[in-house]
PDB file of C-alpha atoms in Angstrom:
ATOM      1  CA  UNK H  25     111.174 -76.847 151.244  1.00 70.00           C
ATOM      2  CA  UNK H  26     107.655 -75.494 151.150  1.00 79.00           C
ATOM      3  CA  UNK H  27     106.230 -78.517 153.308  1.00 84.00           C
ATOM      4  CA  UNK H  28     102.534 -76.239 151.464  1.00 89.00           C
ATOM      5  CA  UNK H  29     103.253 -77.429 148.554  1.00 91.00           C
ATOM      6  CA  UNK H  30     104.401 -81.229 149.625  1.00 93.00           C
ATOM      7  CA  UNK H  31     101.947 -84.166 148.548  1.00 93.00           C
ATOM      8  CA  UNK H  32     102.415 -88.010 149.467  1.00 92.00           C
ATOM      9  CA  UNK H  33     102.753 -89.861 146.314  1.00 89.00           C
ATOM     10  CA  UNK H  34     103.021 -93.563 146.919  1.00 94.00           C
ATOM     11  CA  UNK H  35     104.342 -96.152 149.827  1.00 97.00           C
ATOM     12  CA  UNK H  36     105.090 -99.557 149.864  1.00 97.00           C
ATOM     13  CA  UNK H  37     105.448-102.261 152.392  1.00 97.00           C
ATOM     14  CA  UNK H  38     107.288-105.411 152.790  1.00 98.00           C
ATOM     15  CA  UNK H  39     106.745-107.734 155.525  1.00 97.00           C
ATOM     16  CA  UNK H  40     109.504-110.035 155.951  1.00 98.00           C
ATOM     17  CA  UNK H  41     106.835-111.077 158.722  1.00 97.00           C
ATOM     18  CA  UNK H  42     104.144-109.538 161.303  1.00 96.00           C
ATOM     19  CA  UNK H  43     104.741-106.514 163.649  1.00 95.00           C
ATOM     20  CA  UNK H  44     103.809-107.807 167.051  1.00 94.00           C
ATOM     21  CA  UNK H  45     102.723-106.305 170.264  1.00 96.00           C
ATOM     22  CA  UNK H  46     105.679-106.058 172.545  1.00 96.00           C
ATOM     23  CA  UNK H  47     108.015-105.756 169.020  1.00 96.00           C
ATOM     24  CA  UNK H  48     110.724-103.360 169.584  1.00 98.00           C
ATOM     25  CA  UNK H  49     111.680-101.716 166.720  1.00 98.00           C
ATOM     26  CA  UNK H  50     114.679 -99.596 164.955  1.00 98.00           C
ATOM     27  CA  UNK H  51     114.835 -98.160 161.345  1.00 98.00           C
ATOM     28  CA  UNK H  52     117.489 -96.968 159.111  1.00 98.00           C
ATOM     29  CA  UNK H  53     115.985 -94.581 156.736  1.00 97.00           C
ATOM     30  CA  UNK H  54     118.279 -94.037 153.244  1.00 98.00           C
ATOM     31  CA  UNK H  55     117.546 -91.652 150.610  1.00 97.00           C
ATOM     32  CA  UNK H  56     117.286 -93.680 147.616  1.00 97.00           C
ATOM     33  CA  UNK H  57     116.603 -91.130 145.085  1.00 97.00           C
ATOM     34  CA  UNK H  58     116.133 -87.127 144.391  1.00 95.00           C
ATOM     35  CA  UNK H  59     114.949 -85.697 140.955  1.00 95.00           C
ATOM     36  CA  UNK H  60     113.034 -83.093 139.139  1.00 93.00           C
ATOM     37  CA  UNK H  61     110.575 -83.787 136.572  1.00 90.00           C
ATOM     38  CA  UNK H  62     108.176 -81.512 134.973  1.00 89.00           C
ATOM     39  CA  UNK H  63     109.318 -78.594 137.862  1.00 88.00           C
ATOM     40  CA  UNK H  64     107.927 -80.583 140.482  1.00 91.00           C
ATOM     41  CA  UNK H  65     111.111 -82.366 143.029  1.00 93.00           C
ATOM     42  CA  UNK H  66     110.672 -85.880 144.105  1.00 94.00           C
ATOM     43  CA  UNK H  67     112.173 -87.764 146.899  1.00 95.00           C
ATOM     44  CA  UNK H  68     112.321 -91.614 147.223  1.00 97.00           C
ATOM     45  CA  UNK H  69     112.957 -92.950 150.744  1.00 97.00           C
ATOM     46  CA  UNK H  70     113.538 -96.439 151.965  1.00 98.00           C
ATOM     47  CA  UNK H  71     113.409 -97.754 155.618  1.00 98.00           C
ATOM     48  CA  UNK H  72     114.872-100.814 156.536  1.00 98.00           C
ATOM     49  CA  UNK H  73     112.763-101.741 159.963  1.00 98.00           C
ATOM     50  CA  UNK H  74     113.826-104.206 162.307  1.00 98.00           C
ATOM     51  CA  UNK H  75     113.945-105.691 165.494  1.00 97.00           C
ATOM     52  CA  UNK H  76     116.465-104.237 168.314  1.00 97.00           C
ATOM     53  CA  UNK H  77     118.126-107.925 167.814  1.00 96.00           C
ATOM     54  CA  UNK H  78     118.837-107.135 164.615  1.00 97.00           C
ATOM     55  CA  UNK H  79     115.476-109.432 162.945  1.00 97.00           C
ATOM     56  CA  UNK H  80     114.623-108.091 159.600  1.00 98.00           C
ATOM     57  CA  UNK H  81     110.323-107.576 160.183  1.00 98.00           C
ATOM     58  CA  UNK H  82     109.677-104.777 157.046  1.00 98.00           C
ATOM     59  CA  UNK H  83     111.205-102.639 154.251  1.00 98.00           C
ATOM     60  CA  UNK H  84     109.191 -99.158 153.919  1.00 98.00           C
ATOM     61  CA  UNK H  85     109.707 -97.046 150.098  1.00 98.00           C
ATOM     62  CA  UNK H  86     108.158 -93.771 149.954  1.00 97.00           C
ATOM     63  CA  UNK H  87     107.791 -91.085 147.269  1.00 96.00           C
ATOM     64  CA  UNK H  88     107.136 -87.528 148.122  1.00 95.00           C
ATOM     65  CA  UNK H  89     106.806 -84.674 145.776  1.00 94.00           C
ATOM     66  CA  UNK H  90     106.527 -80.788 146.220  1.00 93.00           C
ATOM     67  CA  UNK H  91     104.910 -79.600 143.477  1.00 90.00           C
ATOM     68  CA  UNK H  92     106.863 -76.334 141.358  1.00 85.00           C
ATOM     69  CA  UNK H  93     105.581 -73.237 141.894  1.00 79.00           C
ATOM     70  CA  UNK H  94     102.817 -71.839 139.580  1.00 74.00           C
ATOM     71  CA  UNK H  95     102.782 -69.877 136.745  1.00 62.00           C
ATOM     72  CA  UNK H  96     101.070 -66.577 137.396  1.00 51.00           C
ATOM     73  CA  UNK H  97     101.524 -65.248 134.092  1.00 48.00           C
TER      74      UNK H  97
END
């Protein structure tokens, strides 16, 4: 992966409730999807954030995309 030609396409939160000071917090991060589309490679990610108890507090998505290389002709 060329991490040069990487760009942040879009996130998403949501709060089940608020993140609180003293909050201690694990995440489970899944690949929900990988394509290509017009030479550029996309990957969707979810996390799945909760308390160490187990309470549900957010669900993270993120697209990221590395763009194809160029054409130099």
């Amino acid at each position: 992966l060329d991490y040069s030609r990487v760009v942040h396409g879009e996130q998403k939160f949501a709060y089940a409730r608020p993140i609180v000071a003293g909050d201690e917090l694990v995440v489970v991060t899944t690949i929900e999807a990988i394509r290509t589309m017009a030479g550029n490679d996309m990957i969707t990610t979810r996390g799945d954030i909760a308390t160490v108890e187990g309470e549900h507090v957010v669900t993270t998505s993120s697209l990221l995309m590395s763009r194809g290389p160029e054409d130099d002709s």
